PDB file of C-alpha atoms in Angstrom:
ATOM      1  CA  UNK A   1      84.052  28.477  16.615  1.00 70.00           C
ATOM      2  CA  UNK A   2      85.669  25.625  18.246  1.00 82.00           C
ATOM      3  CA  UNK A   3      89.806  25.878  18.980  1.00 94.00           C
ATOM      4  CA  UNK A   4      92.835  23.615  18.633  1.00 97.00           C
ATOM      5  CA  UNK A   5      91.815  20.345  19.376  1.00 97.00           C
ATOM      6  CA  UNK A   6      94.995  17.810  20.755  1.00 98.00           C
ATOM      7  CA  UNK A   7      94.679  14.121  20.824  1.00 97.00           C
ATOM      8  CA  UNK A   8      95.358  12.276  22.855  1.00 97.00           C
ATOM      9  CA  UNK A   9      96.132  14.760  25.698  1.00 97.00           C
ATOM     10  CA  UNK A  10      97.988  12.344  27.815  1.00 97.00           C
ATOM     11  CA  UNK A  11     100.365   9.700  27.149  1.00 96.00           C
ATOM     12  CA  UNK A  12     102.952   7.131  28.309  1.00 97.00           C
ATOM     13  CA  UNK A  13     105.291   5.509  26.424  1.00 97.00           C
ATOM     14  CA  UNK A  14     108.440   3.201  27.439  1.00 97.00           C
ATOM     15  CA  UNK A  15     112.057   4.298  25.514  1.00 97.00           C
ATOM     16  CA  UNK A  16     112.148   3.225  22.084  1.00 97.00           C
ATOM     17  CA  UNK A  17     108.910   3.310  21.033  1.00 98.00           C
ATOM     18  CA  UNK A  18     107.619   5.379  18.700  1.00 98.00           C
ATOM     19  CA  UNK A  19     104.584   7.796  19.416  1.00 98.00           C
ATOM     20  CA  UNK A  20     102.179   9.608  17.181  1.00 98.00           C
ATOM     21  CA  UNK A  21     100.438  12.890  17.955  1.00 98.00           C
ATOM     22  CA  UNK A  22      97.355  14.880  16.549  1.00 98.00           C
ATOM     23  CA  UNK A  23      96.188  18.152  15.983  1.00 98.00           C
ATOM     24  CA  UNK A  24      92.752  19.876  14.075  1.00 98.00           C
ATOM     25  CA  UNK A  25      93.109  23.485  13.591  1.00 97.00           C
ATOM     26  CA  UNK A  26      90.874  26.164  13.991  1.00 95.00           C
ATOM     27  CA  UNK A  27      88.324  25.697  11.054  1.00 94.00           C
ATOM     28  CA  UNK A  28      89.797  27.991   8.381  1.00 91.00           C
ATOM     29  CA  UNK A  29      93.014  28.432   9.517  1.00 92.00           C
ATOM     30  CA  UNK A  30      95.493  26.846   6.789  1.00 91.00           C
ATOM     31  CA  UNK A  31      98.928  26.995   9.240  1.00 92.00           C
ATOM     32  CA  UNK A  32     100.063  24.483  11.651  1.00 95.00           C
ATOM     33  CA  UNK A  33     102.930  25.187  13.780  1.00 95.00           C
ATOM     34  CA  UNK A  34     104.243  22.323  16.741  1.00 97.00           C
ATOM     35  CA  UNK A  35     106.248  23.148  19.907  1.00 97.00           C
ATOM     36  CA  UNK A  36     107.855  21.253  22.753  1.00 97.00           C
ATOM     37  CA  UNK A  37     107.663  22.467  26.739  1.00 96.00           C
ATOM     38  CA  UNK A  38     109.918  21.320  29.288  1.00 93.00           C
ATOM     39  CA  UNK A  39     110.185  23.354  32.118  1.00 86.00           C
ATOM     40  CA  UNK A  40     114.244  23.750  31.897  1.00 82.00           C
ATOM     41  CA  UNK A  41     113.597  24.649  27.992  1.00 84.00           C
ATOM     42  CA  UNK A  42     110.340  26.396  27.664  1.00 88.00           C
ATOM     43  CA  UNK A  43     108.826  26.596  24.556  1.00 93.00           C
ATOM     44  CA  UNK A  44     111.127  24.676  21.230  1.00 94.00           C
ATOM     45  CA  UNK A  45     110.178  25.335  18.246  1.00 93.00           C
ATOM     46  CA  UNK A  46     109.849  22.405  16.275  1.00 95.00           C
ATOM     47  CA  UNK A  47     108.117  22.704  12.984  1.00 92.00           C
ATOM     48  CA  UNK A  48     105.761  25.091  10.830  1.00 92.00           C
ATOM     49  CA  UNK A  49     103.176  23.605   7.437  1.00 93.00           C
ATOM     50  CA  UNK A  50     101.176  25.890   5.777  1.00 91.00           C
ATOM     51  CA  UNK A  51      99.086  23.719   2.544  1.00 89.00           C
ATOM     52  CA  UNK A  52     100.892  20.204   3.285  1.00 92.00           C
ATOM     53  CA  UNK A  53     104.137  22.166   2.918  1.00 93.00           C
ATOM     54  CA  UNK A  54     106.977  22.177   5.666  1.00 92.00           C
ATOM     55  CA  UNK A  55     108.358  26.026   5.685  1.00 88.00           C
ATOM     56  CA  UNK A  56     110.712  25.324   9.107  1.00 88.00           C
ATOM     57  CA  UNK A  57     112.060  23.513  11.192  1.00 91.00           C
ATOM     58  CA  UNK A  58     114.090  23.684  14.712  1.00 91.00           C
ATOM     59  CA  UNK A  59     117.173  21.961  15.833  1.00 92.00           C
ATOM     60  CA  UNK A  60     115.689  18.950  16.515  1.00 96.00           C
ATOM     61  CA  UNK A  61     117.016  15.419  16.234  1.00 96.00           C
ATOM     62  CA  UNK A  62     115.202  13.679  12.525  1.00 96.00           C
ATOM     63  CA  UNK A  63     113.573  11.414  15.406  1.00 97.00           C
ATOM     64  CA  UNK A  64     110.690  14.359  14.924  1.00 98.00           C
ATOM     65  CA  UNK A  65     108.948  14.545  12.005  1.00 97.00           C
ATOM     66  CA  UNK A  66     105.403  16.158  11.360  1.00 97.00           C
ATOM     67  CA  UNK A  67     103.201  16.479   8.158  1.00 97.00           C
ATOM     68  CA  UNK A  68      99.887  17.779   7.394  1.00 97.00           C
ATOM     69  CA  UNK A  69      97.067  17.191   5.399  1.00 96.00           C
ATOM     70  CA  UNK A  70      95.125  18.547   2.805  1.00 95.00           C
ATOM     71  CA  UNK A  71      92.115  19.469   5.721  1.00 93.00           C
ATOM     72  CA  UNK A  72      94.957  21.495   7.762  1.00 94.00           C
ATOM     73  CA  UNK A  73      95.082  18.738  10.218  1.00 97.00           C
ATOM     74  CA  UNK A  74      98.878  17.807  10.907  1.00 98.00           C
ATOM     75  CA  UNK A  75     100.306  15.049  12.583  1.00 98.00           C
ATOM     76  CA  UNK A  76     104.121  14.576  14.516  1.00 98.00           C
ATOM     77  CA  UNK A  77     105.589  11.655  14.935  1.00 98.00           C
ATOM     78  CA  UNK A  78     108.868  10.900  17.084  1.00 98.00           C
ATOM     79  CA  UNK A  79     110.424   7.303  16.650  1.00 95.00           C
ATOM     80  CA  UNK A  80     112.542   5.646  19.694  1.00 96.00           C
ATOM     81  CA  UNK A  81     111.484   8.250  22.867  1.00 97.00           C
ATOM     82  CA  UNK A  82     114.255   9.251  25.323  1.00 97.00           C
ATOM     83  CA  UNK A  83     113.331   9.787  28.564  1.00 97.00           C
ATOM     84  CA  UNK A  84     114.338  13.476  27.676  1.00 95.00           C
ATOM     85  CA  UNK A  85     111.371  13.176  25.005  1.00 97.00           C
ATOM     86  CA  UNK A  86     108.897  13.737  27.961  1.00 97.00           C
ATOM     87  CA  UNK A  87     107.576  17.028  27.446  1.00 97.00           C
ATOM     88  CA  UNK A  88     104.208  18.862  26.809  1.00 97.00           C
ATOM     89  CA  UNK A  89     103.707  19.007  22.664  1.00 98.00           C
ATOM     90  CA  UNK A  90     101.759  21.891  21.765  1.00 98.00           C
ATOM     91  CA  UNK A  91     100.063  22.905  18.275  1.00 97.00           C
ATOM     92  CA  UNK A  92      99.523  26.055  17.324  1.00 96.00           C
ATOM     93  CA  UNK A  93      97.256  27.344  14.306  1.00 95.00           C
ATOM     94  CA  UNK A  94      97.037  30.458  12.434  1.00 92.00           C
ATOM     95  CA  UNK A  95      94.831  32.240   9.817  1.00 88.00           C
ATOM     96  CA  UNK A  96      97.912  32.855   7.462  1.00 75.00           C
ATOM     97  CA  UNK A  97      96.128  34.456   4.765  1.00 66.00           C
ATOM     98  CA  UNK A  98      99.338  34.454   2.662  1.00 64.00           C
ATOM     99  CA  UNK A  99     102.478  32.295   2.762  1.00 58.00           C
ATOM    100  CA  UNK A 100     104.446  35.076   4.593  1.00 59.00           C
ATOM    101  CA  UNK A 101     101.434  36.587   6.826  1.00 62.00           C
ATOM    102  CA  UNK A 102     102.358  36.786  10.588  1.00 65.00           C
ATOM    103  CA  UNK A 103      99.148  36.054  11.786  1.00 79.00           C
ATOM    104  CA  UNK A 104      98.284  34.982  15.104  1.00 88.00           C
ATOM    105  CA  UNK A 105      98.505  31.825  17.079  1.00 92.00           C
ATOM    106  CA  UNK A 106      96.492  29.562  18.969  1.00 94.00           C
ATOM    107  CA  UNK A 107      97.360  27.130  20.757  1.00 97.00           C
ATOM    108  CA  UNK A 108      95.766  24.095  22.039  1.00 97.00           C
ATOM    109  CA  UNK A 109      95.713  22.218  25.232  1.00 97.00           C
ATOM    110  CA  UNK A 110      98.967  20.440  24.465  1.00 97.00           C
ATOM    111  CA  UNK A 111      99.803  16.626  24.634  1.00 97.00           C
ATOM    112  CA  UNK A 112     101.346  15.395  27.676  1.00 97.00           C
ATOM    113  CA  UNK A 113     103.910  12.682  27.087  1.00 97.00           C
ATOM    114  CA  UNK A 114     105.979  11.185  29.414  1.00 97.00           C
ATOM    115  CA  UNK A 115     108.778   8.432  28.716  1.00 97.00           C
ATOM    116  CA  UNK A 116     109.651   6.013  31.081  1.00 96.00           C
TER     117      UNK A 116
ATOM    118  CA  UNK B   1     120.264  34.883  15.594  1.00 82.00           C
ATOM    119  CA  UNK B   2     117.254  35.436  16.585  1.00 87.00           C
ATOM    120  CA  UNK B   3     116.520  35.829  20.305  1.00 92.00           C
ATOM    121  CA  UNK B   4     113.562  36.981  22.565  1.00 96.00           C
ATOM    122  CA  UNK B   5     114.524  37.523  26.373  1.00 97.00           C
ATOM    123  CA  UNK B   6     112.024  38.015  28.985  1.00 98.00           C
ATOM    124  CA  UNK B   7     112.477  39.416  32.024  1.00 97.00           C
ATOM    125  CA  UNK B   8     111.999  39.432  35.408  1.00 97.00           C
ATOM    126  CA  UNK B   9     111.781  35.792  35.737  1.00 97.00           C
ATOM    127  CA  UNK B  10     109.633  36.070  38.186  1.00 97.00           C
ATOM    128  CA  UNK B  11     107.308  39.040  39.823  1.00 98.00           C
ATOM    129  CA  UNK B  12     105.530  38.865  43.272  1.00 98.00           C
ATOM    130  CA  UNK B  13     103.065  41.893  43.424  1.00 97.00           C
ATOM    131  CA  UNK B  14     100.158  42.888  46.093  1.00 98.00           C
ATOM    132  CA  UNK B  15      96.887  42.993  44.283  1.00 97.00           C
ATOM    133  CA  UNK B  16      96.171  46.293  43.660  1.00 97.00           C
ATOM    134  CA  UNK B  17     100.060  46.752  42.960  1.00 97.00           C
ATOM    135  CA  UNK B  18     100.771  47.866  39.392  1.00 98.00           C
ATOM    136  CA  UNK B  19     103.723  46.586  37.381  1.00 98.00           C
ATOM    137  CA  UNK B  20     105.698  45.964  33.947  1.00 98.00           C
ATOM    138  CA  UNK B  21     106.926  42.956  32.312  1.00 98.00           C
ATOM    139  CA  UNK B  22     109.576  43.299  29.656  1.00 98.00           C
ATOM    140  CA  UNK B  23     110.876  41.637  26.149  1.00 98.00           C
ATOM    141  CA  UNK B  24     113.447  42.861  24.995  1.00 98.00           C
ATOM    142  CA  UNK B  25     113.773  41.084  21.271  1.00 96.00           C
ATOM    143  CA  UNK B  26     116.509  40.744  18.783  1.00 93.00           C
ATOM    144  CA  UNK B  27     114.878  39.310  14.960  1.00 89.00           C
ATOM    145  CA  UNK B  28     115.502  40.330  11.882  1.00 84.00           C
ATOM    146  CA  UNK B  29     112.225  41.863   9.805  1.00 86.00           C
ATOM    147  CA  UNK B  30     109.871  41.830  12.744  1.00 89.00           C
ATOM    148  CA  UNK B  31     106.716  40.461  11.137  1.00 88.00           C
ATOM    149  CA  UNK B  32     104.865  40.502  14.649  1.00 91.00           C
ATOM    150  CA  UNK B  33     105.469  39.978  18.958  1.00 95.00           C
ATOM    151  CA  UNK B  34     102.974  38.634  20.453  1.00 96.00           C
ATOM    152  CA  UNK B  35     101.751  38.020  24.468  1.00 97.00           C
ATOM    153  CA  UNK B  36     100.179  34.830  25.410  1.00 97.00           C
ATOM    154  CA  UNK B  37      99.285  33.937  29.240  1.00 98.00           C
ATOM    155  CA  UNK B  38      99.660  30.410  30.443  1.00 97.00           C
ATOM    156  CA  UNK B  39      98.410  28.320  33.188  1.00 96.00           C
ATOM    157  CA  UNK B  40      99.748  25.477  34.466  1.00 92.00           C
ATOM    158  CA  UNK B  41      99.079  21.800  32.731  1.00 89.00           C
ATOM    159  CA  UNK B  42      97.841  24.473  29.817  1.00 93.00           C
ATOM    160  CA  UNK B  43      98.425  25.985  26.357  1.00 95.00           C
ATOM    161  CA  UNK B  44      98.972  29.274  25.900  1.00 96.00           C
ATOM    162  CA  UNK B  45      95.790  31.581  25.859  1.00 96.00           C
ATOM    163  CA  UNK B  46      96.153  34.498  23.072  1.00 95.00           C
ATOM    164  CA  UNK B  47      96.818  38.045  24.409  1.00 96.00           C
ATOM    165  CA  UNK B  48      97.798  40.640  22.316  1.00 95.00           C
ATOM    166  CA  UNK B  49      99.427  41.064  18.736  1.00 94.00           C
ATOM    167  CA  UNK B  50     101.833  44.049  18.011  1.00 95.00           C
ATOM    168  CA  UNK B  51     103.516  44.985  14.539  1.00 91.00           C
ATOM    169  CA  UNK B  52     104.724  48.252  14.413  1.00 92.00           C
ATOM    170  CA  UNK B  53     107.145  50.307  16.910  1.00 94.00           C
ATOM    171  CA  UNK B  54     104.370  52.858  18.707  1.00 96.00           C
ATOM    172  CA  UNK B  55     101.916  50.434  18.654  1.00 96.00           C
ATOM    173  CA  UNK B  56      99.500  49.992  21.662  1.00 97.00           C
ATOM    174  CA  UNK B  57      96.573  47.234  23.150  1.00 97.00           C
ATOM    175  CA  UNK B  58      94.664  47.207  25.788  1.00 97.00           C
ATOM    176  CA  UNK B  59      92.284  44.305  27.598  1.00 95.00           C
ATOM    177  CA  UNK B  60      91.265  44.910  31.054  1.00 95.00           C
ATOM    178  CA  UNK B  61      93.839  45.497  33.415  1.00 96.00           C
ATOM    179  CA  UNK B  62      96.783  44.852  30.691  1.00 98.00           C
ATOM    180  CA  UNK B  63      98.403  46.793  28.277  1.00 98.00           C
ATOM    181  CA  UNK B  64     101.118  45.906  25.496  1.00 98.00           C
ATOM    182  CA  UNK B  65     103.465  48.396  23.958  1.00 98.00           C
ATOM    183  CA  UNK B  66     106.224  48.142  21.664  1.00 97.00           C
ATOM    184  CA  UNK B  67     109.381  49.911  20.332  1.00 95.00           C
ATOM    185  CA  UNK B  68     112.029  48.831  18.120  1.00 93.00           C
ATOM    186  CA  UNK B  69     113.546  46.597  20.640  1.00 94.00           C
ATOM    187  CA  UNK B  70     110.958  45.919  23.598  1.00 97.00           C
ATOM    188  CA  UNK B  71     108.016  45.345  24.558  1.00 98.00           C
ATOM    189  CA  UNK B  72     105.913  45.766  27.685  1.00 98.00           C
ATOM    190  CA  UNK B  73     102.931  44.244  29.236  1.00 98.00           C
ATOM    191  CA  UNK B  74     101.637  46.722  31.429  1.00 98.00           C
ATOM    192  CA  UNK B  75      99.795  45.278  34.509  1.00 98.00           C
ATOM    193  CA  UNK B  76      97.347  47.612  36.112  1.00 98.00           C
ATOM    194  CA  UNK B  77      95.635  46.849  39.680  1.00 97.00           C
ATOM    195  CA  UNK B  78      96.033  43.254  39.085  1.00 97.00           C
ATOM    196  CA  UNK B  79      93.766  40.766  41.291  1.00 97.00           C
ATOM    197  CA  UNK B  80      94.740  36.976  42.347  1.00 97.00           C
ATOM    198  CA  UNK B  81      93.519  35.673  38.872  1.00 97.00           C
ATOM    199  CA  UNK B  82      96.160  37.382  36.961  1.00 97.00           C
ATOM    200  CA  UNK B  83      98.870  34.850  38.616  1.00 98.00           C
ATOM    201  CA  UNK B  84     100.058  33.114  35.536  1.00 98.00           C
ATOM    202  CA  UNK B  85     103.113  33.151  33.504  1.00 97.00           C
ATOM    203  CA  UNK B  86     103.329  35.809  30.380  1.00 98.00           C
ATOM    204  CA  UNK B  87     104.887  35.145  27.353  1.00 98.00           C
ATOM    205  CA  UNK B  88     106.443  37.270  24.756  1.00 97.00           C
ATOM    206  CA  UNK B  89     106.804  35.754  20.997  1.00 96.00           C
ATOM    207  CA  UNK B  90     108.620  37.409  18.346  1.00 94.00           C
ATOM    208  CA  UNK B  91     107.935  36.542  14.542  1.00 90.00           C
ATOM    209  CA  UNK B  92     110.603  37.183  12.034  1.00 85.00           C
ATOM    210  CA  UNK B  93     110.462  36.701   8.120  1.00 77.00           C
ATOM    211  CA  UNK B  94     111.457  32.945   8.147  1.00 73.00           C
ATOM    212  CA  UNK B  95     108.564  31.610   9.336  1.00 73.00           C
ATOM    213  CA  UNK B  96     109.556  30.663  13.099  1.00 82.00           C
ATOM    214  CA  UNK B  97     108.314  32.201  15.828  1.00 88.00           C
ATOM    215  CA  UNK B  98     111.028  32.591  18.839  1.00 92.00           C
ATOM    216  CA  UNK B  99     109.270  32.395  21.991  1.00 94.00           C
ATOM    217  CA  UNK B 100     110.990  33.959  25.674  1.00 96.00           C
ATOM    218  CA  UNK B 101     110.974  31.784  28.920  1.00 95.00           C
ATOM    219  CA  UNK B 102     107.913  33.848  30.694  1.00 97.00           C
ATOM    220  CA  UNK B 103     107.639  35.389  33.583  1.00 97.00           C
ATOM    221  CA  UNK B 104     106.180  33.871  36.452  1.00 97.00           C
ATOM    222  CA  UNK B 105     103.845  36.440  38.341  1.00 98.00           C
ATOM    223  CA  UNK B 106     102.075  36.014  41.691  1.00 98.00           C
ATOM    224  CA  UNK B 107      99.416  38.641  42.925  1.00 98.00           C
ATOM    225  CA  UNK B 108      99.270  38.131  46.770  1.00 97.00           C
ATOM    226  CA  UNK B 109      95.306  38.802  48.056  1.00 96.00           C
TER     227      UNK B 109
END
């Protein structure tokens, strides 16, 4: 069964530009969650969809916004990067059986984005 | 609030030289904790999933426990390979996961 796929897995962007990021869940697997890593902050939470709806979010600016789609993909977008926007993005899928299960995670490689 | 604080931040062992990382975890209606390893320039690889106080995995040379307010990754004989950073996620009922900061470990050949 093939994992969390991340596209693209590396990109640069100048400040204020807008970037958008992808993410295909493990076939079956009907919860998307997205997280940012920066070595001073480890691992942010930033949002959770399970069927195209949004059940969290973290304390992050509206720049970030995500959605997903009726296939389980999701997308995030953030609109005019800060240099403090470089990061690695990572997507996470679960099983989530139920709208409250605690399944398990995986993760994907992560996007790399960097701001200059 | 919910927190999830891992610790030592880092670990230098001899291979061969057993050890115990620890997460200590404060969220309300623990739904699950989970372990994930993590190389560098990588995502988080899957480890173990614990939901109940007493509860106990194994996989090789580690071994996850939990109580009511920690958990441990028990690392047995570990070799060079093991050198990654470990980290402990805690899942409470409003759908977020709270992730620690890791711990950094080093096995010395």
């Amino acid at each position: 069964k093939a994992g969390v796929t991340q596209t693209p897995r590396y990109l640069i962007k100048t400040r204020g530009q807008q970037v958008t990021l992808s993410c295909s869940p493990i076939s079956g697997h009907r919860s998307v969650s997205w997280y940012q890593q920066t070595p001073g902050q480890g691992l942010q939470f930033l949002f959770e969809y399970f069927s195209e709806t949004q059940r969290n979010k973290g304390n992050f600016p509206g720049r970030f916004s995500g959605r997903q789609f009726s296939n389980s993909r999701s997308e995030m977008n953030v609109s005019t990067l800060e240099l403090g926007d470089s990061a690695l993005y990572l997507c996470a899928s679960s099983l989530a059986k139920t709208s409250g299960s605690a399944d398990t995670q995986y993760f994907g490689p992560g996007t790399r984005l960097t701001v200059l | 609030e919910d927190q999830v604080t891992q610790s030592p931040e880092a670990l230098r062992l001899q291979e061969g030289e057993s050890s115990s990382l620890n997460c200590s975890y404060t969220v309300s209606g623990l739904r699950g904790l989970f372990w994930y390893r993590q190389d560098p320039g990588k995502g988080p690889e899957f480890l173990f999933t614990l939901y109940s106080a007493g509860e106990e995995k194994e996989k090789e040379r580690l071994k996850a426990t939990l109580t009511k307010k920690e958990s441990f990754l028990h690392i047995t004989a570990p070799k060079p390979e093991d050198s990654a950073t470990y980290l402990c996620a805690a899942r409470g009922g409003g759908f977020k996961t709270i992730f620690g900061a890791g711990t950094r470990l080093f096995v010395k050949a």
